[in-house]
Structures are given as C-alpha cells and as structure tokens.
Coordinates of C-alpha atoms in Angstrom, one line a residue:
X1 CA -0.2 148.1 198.6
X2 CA 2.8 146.4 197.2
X3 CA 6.4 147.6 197.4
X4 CA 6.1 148.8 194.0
X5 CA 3.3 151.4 194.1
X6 CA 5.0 152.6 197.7
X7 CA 5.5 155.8 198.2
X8 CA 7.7 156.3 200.9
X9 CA 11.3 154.3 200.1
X10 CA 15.0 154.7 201.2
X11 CA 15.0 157.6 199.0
X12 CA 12.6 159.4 200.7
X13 CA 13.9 158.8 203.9
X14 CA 16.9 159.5 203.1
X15 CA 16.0 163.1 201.7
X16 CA 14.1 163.5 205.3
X17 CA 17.3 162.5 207.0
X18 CA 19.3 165.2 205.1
X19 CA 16.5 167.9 205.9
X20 CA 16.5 166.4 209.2
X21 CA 20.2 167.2 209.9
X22 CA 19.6 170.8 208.7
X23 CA 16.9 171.9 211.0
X24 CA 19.1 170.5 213.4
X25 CA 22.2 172.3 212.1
X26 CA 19.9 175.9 212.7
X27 CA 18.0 174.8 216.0
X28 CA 22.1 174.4 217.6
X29 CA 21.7 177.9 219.8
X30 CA 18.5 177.2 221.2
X31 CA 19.3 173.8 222.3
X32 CA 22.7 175.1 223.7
X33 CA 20.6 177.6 226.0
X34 CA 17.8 175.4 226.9
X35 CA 20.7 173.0 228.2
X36 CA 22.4 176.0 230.0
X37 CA 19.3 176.8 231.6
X38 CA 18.1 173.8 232.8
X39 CA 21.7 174.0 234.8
X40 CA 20.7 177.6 236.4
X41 CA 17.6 175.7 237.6
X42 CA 19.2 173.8 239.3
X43 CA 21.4 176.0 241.4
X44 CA 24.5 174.2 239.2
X45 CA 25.4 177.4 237.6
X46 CA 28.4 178.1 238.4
X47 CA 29.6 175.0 235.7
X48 CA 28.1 177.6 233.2
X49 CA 30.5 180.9 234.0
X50 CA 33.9 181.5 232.8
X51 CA 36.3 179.9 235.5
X52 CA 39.8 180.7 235.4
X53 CA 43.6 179.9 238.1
X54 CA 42.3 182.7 240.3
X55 CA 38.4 181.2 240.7
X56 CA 39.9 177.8 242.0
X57 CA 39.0 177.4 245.6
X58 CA 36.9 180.3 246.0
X59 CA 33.3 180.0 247.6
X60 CA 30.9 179.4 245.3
X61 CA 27.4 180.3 246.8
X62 CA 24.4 179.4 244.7
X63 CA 21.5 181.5 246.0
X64 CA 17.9 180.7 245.1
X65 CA 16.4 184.3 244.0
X66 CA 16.2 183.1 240.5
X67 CA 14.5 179.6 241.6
X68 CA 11.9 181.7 244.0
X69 CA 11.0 184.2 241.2
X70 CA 10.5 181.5 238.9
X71 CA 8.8 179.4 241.5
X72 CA 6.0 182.3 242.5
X73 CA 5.2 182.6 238.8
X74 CA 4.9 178.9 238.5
X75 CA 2.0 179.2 241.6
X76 CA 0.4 182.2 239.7
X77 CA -0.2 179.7 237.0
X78 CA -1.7 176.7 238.9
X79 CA -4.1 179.0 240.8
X80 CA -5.5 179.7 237.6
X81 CA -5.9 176.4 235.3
X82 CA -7.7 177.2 232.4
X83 CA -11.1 175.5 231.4
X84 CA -13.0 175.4 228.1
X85 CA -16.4 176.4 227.8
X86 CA -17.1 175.6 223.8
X87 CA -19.8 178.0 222.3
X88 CA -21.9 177.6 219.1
X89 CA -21.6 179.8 215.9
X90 CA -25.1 178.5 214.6
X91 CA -28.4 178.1 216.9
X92 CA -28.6 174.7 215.4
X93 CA -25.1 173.6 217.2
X94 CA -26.2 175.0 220.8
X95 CA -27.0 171.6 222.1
X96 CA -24.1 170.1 221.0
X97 CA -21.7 172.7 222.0
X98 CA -23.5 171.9 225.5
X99 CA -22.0 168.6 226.0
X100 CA -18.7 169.6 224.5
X101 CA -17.8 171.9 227.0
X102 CA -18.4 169.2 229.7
X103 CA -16.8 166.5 227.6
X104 CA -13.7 167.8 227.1
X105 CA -13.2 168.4 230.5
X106 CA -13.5 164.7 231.2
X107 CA -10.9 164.1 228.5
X108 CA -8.5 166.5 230.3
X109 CA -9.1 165.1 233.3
X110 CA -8.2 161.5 231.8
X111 CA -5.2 162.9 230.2
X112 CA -4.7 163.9 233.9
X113 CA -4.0 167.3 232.5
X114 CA -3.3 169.1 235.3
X115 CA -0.1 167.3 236.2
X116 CA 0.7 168.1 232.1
X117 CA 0.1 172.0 233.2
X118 CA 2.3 171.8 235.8
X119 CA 5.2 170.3 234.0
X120 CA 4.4 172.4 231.0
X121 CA 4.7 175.5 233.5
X122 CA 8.0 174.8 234.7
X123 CA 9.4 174.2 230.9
X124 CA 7.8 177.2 229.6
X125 CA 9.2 179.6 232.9
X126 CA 12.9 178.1 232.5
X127 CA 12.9 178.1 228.6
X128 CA 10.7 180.4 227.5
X129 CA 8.4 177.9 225.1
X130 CA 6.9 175.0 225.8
X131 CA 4.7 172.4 223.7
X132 CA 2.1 170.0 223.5
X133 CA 1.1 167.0 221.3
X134 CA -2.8 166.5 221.0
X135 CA -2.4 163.0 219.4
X136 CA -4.6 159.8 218.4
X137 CA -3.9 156.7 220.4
X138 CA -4.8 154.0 218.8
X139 CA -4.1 151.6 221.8
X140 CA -5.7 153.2 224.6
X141 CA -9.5 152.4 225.9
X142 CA -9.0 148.6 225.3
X143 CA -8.3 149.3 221.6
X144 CA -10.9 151.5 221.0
X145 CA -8.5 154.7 221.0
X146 CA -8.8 157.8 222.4
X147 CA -7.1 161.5 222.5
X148 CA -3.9 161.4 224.2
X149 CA -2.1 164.8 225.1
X150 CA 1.7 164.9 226.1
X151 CA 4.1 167.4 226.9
X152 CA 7.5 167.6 224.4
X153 CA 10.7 168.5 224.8
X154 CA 11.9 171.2 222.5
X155 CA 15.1 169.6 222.2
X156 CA 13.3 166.6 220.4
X157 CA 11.6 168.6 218.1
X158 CA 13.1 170.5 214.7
X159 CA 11.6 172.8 212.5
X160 CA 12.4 174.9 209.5
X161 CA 14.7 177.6 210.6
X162 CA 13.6 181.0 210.8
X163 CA 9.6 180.8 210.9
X164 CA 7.8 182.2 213.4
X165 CA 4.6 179.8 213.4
X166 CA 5.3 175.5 213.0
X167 CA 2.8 174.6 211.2
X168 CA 4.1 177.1 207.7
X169 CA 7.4 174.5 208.3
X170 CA 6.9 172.1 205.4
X171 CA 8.2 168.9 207.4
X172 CA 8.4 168.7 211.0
X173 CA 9.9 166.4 213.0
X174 CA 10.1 164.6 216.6
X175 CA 13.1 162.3 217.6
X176 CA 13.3 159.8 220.5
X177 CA 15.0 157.6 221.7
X178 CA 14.1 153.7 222.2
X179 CA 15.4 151.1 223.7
X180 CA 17.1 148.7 220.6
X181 CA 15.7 144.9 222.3
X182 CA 11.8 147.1 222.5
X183 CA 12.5 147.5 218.7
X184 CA 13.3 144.7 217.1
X185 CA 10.1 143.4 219.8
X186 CA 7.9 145.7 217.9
X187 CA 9.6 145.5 214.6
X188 CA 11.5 142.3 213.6
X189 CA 13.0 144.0 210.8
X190 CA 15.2 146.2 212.4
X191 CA 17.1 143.2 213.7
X192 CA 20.9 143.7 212.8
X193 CA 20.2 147.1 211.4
X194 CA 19.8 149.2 215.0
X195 CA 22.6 151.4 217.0
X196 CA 22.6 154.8 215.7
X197 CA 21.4 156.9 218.3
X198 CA 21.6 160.5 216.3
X199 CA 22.9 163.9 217.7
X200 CA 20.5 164.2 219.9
X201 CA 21.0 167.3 222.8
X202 CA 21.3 166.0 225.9
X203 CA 21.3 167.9 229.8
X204 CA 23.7 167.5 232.0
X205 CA 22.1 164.7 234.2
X206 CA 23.5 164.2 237.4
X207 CA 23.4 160.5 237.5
X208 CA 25.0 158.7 234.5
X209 CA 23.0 157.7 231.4
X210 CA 23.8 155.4 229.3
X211 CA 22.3 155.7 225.4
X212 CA 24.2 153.0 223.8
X213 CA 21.7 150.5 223.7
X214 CA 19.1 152.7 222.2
X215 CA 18.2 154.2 218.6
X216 CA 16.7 157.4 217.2
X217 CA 13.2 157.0 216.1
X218 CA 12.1 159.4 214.2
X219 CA 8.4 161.0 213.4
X220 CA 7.9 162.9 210.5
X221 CA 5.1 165.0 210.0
X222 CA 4.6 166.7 206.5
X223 CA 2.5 168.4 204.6
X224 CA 1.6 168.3 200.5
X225 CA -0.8 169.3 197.9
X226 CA -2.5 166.2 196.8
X227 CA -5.8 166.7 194.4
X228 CA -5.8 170.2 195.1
X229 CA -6.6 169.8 198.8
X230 CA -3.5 170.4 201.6
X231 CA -3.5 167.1 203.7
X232 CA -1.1 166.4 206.6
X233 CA 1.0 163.0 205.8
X234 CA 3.4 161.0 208.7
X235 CA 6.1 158.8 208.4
X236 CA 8.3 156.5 211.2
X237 CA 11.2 155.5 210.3
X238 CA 14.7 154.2 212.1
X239 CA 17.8 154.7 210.3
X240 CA 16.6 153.7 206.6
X241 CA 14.2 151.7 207.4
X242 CA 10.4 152.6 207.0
X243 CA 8.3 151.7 210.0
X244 CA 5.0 153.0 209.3
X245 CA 3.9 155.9 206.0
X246 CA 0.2 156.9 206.3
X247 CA 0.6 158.0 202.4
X248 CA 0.8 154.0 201.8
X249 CA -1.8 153.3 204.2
X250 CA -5.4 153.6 202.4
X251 CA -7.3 154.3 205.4
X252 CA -5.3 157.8 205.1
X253 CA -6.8 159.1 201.7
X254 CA -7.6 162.5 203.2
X255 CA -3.9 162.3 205.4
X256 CA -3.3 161.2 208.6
X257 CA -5.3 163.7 210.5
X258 CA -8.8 165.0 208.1
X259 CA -7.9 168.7 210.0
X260 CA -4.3 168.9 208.3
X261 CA -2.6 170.6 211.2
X262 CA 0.6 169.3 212.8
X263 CA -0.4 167.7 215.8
X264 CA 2.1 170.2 218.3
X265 CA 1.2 173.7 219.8
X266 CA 4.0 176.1 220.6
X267 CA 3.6 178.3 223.5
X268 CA 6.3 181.3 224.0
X269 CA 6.4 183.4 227.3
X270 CA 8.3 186.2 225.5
X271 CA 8.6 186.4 221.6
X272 CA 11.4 187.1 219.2
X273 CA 11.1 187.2 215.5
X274 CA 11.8 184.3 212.9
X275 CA 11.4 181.8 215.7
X276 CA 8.5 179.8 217.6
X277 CA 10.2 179.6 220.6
X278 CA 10.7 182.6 223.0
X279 CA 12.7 183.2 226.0
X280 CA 11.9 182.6 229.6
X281 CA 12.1 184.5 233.4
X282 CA 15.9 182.2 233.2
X283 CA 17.5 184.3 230.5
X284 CA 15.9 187.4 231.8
X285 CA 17.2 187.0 235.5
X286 CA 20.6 184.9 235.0
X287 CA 23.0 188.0 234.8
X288 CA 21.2 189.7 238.1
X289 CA 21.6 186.5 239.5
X290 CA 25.1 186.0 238.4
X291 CA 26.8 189.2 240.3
X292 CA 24.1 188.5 243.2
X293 CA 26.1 185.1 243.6
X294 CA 29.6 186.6 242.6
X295 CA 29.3 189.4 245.2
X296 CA 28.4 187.2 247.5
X297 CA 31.1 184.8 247.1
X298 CA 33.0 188.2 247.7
X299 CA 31.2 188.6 250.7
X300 CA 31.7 185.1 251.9
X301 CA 35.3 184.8 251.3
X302 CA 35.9 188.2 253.3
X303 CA 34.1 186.8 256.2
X304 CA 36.2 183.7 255.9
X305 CA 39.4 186.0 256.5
X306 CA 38.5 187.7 258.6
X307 CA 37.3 184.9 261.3
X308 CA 40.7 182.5 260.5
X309 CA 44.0 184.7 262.1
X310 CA 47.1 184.4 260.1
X311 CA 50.5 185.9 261.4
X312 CA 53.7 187.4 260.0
X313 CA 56.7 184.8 261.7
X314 CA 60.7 185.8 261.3
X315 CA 62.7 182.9 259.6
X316 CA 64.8 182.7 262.9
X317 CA 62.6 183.1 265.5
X318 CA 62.4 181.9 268.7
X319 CA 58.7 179.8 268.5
X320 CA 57.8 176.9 268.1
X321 CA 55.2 177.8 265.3
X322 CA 53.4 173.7 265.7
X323 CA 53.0 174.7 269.5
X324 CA 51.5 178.0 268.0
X325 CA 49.5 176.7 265.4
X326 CA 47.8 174.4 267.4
X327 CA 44.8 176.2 269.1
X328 CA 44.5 173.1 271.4
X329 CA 47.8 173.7 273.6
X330 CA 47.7 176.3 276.5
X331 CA 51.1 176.5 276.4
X332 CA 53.6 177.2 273.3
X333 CA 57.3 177.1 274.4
X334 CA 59.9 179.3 272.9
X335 CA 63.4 179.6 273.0
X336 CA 65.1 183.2 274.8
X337 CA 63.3 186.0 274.2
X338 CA 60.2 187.2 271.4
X339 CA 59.5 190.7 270.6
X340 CA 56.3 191.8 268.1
X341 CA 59.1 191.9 265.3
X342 CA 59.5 187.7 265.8
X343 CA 55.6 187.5 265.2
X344 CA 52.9 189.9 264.0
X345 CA 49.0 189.1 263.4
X346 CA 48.3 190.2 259.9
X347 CA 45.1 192.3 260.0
X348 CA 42.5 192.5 257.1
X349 CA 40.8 195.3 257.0
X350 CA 36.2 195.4 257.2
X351 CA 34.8 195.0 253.8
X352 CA 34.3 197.9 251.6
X353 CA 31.1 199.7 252.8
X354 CA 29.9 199.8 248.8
X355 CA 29.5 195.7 248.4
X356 CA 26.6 195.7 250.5
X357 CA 25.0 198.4 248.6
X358 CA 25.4 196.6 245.3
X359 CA 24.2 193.3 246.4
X360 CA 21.1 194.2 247.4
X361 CA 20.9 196.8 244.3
X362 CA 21.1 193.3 242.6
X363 CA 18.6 191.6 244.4
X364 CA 16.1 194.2 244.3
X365 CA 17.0 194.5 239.9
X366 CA 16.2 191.0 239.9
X367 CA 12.9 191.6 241.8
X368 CA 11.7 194.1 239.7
X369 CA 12.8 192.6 236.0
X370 CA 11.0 189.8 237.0
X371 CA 7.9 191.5 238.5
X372 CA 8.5 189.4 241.8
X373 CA 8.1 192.4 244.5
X374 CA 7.5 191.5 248.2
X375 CA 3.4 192.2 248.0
X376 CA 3.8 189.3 245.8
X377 CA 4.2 186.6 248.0
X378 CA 2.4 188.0 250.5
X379 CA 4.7 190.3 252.2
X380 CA 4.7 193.9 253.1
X381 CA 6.9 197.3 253.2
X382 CA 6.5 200.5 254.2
X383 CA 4.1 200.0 256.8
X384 CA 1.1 198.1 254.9
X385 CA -0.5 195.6 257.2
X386 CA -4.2 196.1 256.3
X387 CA -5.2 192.7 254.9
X388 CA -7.4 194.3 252.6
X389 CA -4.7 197.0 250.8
X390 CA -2.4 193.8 250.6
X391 CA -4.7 191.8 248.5
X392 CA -5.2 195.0 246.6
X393 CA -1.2 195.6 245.8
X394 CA -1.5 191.6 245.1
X395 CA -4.1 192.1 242.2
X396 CA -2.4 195.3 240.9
X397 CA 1.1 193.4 241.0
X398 CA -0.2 190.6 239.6
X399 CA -0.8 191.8 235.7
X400 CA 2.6 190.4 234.4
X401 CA 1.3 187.4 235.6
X402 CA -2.5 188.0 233.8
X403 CA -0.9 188.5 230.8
X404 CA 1.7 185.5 230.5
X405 CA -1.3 183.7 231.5
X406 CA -3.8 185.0 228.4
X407 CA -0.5 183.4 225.9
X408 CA -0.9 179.8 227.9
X409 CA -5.0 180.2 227.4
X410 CA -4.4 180.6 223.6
X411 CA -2.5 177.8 223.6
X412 CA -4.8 175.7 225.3
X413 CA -7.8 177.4 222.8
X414 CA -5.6 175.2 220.6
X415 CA -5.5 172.1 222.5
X416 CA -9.2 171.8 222.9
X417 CA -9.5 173.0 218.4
X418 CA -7.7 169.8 218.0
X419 CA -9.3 167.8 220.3
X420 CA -12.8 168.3 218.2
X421 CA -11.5 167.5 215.5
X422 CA -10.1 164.1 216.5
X423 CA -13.6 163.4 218.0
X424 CA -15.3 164.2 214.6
X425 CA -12.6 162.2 213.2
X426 CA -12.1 159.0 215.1
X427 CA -15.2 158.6 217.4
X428 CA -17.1 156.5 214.9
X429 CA -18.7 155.3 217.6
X430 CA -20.6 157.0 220.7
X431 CA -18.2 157.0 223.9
X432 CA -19.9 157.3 227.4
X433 CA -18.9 160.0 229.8
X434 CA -19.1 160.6 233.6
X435 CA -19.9 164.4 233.7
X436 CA -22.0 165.8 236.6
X437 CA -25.4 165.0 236.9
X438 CA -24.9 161.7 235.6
X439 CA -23.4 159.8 232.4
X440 CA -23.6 160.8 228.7
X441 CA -23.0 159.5 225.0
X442 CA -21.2 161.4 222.5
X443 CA -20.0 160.5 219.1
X444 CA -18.5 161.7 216.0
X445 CA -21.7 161.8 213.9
X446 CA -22.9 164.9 215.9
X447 CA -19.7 166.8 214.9
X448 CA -20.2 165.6 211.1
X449 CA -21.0 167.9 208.1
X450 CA -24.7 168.3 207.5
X451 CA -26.5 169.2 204.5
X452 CA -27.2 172.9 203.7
X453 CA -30.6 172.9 201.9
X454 CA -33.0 176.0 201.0
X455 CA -36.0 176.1 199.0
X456 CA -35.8 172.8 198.0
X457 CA -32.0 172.8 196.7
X458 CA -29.0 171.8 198.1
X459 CA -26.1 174.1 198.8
X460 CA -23.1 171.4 200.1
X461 CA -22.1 170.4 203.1
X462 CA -21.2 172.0 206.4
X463 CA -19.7 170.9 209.5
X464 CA -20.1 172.6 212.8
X465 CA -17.7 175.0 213.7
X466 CA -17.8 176.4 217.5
X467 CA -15.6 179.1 219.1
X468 CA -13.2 177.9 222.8
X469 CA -13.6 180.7 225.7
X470 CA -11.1 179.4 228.2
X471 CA -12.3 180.1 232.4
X472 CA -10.5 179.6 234.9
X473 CA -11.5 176.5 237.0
X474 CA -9.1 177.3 240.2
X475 CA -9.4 180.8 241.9
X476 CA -6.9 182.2 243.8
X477 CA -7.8 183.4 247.8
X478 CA -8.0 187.2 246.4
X479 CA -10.7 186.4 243.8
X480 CA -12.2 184.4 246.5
X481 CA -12.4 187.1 248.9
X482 CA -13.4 190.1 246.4
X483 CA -16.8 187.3 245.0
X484 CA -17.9 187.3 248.8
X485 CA -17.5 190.8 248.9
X486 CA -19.7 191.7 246.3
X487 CA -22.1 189.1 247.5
X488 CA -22.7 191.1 251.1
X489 CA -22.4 194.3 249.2
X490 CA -25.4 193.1 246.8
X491 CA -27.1 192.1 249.9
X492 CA -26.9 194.9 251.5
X493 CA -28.2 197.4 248.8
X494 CA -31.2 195.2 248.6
X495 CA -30.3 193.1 245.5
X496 CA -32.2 190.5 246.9
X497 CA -35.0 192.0 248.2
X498 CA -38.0 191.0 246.1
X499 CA -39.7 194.1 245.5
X500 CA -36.9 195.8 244.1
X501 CA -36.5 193.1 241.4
X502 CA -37.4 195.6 238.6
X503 CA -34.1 198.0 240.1
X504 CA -32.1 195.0 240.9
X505 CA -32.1 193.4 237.0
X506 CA -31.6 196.6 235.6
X507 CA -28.0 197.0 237.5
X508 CA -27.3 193.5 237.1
X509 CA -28.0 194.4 233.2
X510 CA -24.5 196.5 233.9
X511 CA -22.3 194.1 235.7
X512 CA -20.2 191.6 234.5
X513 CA -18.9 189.1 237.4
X514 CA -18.9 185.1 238.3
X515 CA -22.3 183.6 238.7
X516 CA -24.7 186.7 237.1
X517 CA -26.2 184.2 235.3
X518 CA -27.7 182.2 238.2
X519 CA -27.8 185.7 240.4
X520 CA -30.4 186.9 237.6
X521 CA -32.9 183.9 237.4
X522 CA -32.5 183.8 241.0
X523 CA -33.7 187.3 241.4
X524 CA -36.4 186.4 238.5
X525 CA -37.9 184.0 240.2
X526 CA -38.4 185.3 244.1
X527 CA -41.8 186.2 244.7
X528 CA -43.0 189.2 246.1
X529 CA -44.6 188.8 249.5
X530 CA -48.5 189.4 249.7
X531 CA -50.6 190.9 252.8
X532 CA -53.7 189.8 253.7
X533 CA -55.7 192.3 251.8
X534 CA -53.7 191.1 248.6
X535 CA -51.5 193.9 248.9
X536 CA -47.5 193.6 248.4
X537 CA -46.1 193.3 251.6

C-alpha cells in the first residue's frame, strides 16, 4: 500500500500518544501501590512507613507473617493447576472436541505453562490482579508460528480509566522497553530518532538499572467499526515513528485477530468497582503486619536496655569512668573514697505486661484476615492430633482458597477461548502432536465454519463452538487420601462384587467423584461367576 492510501501516520500516532499519556495520568495510584507492595514482599518495608528524628536508630525488625500467609496461598494454588477438558455444543463436534482437550494441553505444556502459573500466582497474591497475553508468534516453530502465552506486568499495561472489564476500553495499550542498538537492528529507520524512554513506573530494584540506552515501544491494540462488523486493529510504533499497522497490512482485512478480542485476560483476587484490577492478601495484611513489626521493634529495643547497664556518675567523682567502662579490666582505680551518690546503676523497669498481649492479638488478626490458621499448614491446637480430623479442618479451612481458585479457573476458561481461536485462525496447516497414546494431526480446517443445509437449502455458515470445563491436573495429599478412602469403602460394601452389579450402578447413578466413569464400565463389564450346573456362583 503506498504512503498515500496509509492509514496509520504521525497523526494518528500522535492522537494515540496523547490518549496514551492519559490512561497513564488515571492508572498513577495503582502503579504507586503495586510498587509499594512489591517492597512489603520483600521484607523492605520499613522504606514505605512515615520515618521521622525519633525513628533514627531504632530496631527495625522485618518479620515474615505477611510473606508466609502469602506464601501458603501461593502452595494452595500449585497443588491445584487447572486443566481444560473442551466439550462439544453439537454431536457433530464431539470428535473434535476430543483432540482439543489433549491438544491444548500440549500447547500449555510447550508454553511451559506451569512455571507461567507460578509467576502469575505470586503477582496476583501481592497485587491483587494479574494478566496474561495469549498471542500469535509468528517466529516460533521454525517460522511456522505458533501460540505463545506470557505473563504482563500491570505496570506496562494502560487502559481506559474507570471500566471494569478491558476489552469495553476502546484502545489498549502495552509499553516496553528495548534496547536502542536491538532497534535500529530490527528497524533501520529509527536510526537518529531513538532515546525517549517514556514515564514508565519502575520498582525499587536493589541493584542499579540503567534505562538510558533503551526506548519505549509501544503496542496498541484498538478496536473500530469497519463495514458494520467490530474488528480488532494493532499498531507499533516508537516515538512517531510507525513500525508495523495491521489496518495497512492486507492480510488483516478482518483485523488482526478474526475473534476481535484484545489479546490480555485480567484476573482480580478481590474486586472493586470501575476498575479491572483488584487488591491482593498485601494490602489486606500490611497494617497487621505493620504494628506486628512496630511492637516488636518495641519489644526489641526494651530488651536491648535492659541487657546493656548504664549508670548515673557525679561530675567530680572519684573514678576513673575508662577503667569502669571497660568490662575487660578487673581492676578500676579511684581516687579517696566513693559512696552510691558518686555512681548509681540506672534501672529500667520490665516491659509493660500489655505489649505482649497486643502483639500476638496482631499476629493472630493477621491469621485470621488472611484465612492462614495453624490447621492450615499442617499444624494443630487444642489437642487435635488425629491425622484424619486434621485433614478434615484442612478441607474445611481451605474454602477461601477454593474460591480464589474458581476466579484463576475463569481466567484460564479464557486462555484456552483464545487459544481456539488462534488455531482456527492461523493453523492453515495440520500441526503434529505428542499426546498419550501416540502422535496426532490437527489443523485449522476442523475448527472452520461449515455449511448449515436442510431440505435441500442452505441456511449460512457455522463454526464450531465448544464450552472449557477447567480440572484440576495436581491433587493435593487430602484429596489423595479421601479417593483411597472411598475406594476401600466401595470395596467393602461389595461395589465390586459381580452379582451385585444391578445394586452397584444404581448407587453409582448417585455419586459424583474422580474416575466414576471408568468405575462404571468397569463394573459393566465383570462377569458373573458360573457353577457347574450353570448356576451363578
């Protein structure tokens, strides 16, 4: 397309940049927070209090109840790693909805999504939000392309101001920075017209980073109205400069993605209106923690006192107060006679009996608001040692963490929506896949529109649409524990006994556990034992 028909110019990017700067301008509190809590993380939080004359010199102990609340959550989470199973609307679609829910687990596993989930844990538990980019990689598989998920920093990303859902913001954009000599590699163009490196929030890193060789690149997603249909357009850009515009590429009639959605799913732990991000476990727990730390700096700086004498000494008296001040000499010399008015040892009186109290008022307020009791993590109170009434408080402490966990499994319903539909999009040809039981071929033609024809007439086009039911592919020692339960119960009421198959099936017909499936045609297919005589044994 020449530079005349172009539809992305300067003046374009320019408008961006201006809407750019006032996302930015109403995104300023969250970023200040997310910084601030990155810094309580990491035990440095005493940078983030009001200090004044009287605080310098002072203890300053930084325990780690916040880190271990936040840390047992984060182990909820990876014992329970969500897995797609992808089920068919249509009977037509069952086959096909067969191999996707063992492809897309070998596409997670070669986006090595489990690490992502990890990371994406720990952002989400400090900041309360965390996203993720399902994205087309043009470069990967030899140049084939291929889906390529990626965890995003929040900071980097800028919305409209006061929505609650990304994708009703009309632009959206991602900013990174890149190295300026990788640039003008890439881009030849940018030569001489590089070094501005944006606003940009940045943590406080404790070694020393340098930005001023690097630039702001800029991704712009957007959306328009373009023949009637809603299509999803991008645009990179540096500075003024226009890198790449998919509305002036002609392989993006339909946008750059056919399914119109921006290509990043929020994930809040704990909503608040008129924004997609929420707040974390860190903003909950950061005052507790605060007077936790502050009484016991109290604490420590009694103790100090306490174990270091100091003494009242007259002006004129008789010792030699180097002598007495060295701890090292056995003898201190003085001149005539002392009396307890020359010297005096100044006593401190014990702590107050009610700082105790209220530290461990604190520590147990920060257990609670953050539903990390003992049982928890695997310890006991009040006389429970029974290993099977610990596992039981386990699973009944354990539904704050069930129900952060059903938010992260919509997400990830998400992830795997938008991984479809870049298979239908981009695999024009079929890609082989190492599932069990062997290999497999899948393409995009399988997920393509089909015909809809009835009594000899055609009724349009439709493409196959399938519903995401997210398992859980790790299990934790208690779900472990309660499936071999119910095994050797079942055994022992004679599930499995072959002439009570009619009984069995029926109360099988009434459960709902792991594995009925394959317990049922199990049961289905035992044979009953004959006598001799033909009789059933």
């Amino acid at each position: 397309m020449s530079n005349k028909n172009k539809r992305i110019g300067e003046t374009e990017i320019s408008r961006a940049a201006e809407i750019l700067k006032r996302y930015k301008a109403g995104k300023a509190n969250l970023e200040k927070r997310i910084v601030s809590n990155e810094q309580w993380w990491k035990l440095r939080h005493w940078g983030e209090l009001p200090q004044d004359e009287y605080d310098r010199g002072r203890p300053r102990p930084a325990s780690a109840w916040l880190f271990n609340s936040i840390a047992n959550k984060h182990a909820d989470a990876m014992d329970n790693i969500p897995e797609p199973s992808v089920l068919p609307r249509e009977p037509s679609d069952k086959e096909c909805a067969a191999q996707l829910s063992k492809i897309l687990p070998a596409l997670l596993e070669r986006c090595d999504y489990e690490r992502l989930y990890s990371d994406l844990w720990w952002y989400k538990l400090k900041n309360g939000s965390c996203c993720q980019a399902v994205l087309w990689d043009p470069e990967l598989e030899n140049g084939m392309g291929d889906i390529s998920i990626k965890n995003i920093d929040i900071l980097n990303l800028f919305w409209e101001p006061g929505i609650k859902d990304i994708q009703q913001s009309p632009n959206l954009f991602y900013v990174s920075l890149c190295d300026n000599d990788i640039l003008i590699g890439q881009y030849p163009e940018l030569n001489g017209r590089l070094g501005d490196n944006g606003t940009l929030a940045s943590y406080k890193y404790d070694d020393s980073v340098d930005n001023s060789n690097k630039s702001a690149v800029v991704d712009w997603y957007y959306k328009i109205y373009r023949d009637g249909e809603k299509q999803l357009h991008y645009c990179r850009f540096v500075g003024n400069t226009v890198l790449y515009a998919s509305e002036d590429d002609e392989s993006c009639e339909r946008g750059f993605y056919v399914h119109g959605q921006y290509p990043f799913i929020m994930d809040s732990l704990f909503n608040v209106e008129g924004s997609p991000c929420g707040f974390g476990y860190i903003d909950i727990m950061r005052d507790a923690q605060m007077y936790i730390d502050r009484l016991g700096q109290v604490l420590l700086e009694h103790t100090v006192s306490m174990s270091r004498k100091r003494f009242f000494v007259k002006n004129n008296s008789a010792i030699k107060e180097e002598e007495f001040a060295d701890w090292r000499r056995p003898f201190v010399h003085v001149a005539g006679n002392i009396s307890d008015d020359d010297i005096r040892e100044i006593k401190i009186d014990p702590l107050d009996s009610a700082v105790m109290p209220a530290l461990n008022m604190k520590i147990e307020e920060l257990k609670e608001t953050s539903g990390n009791r003992d049982f928890s993590q695997g310890g006991t109170s009040n006389g429970v040692t029974a290993a099977s009434a610990i596992a039981a408080l386990q699973e009944a402490g354990s539904k704050l963490s069930r129900d952060m966990l059903k938010g992260s499994y919509n997400a990830f319903s998400k992830v795997c929506y938008l991984m479809i539909e870049l298979i239908r999009e981009f695999y024009d040809t079929p890609r082989s896949f190492r599932i069990t039981g062997g290999f497999a071929e899948f393409g995009g033609g399988m997920l393509a529109a089909k015909p809809i024809e009835a009594f000899g007439m055609s009724f349009g086009e439709k493409k196959p649409i399938f519903d995401i039911v997210c398992r859980t592919s790790k299990k934790s020692p208690f779900s472990k524990a309660a499936q071999n339960e119910l095994a050797k119960e079942l055994f022992s009421l004679g599930f499995f006994n072959p002439a009570l198959k009619e009984q069995a099936l029926a109360c099988l017909d009434m459960m709902d556990f792991e594995g009925k499936e394959s317990m049922v045609r199990m049961i289905q297919n035992a044979e009953i034992p004959q006598a001799e005589g033909g009789a059933a044994v």
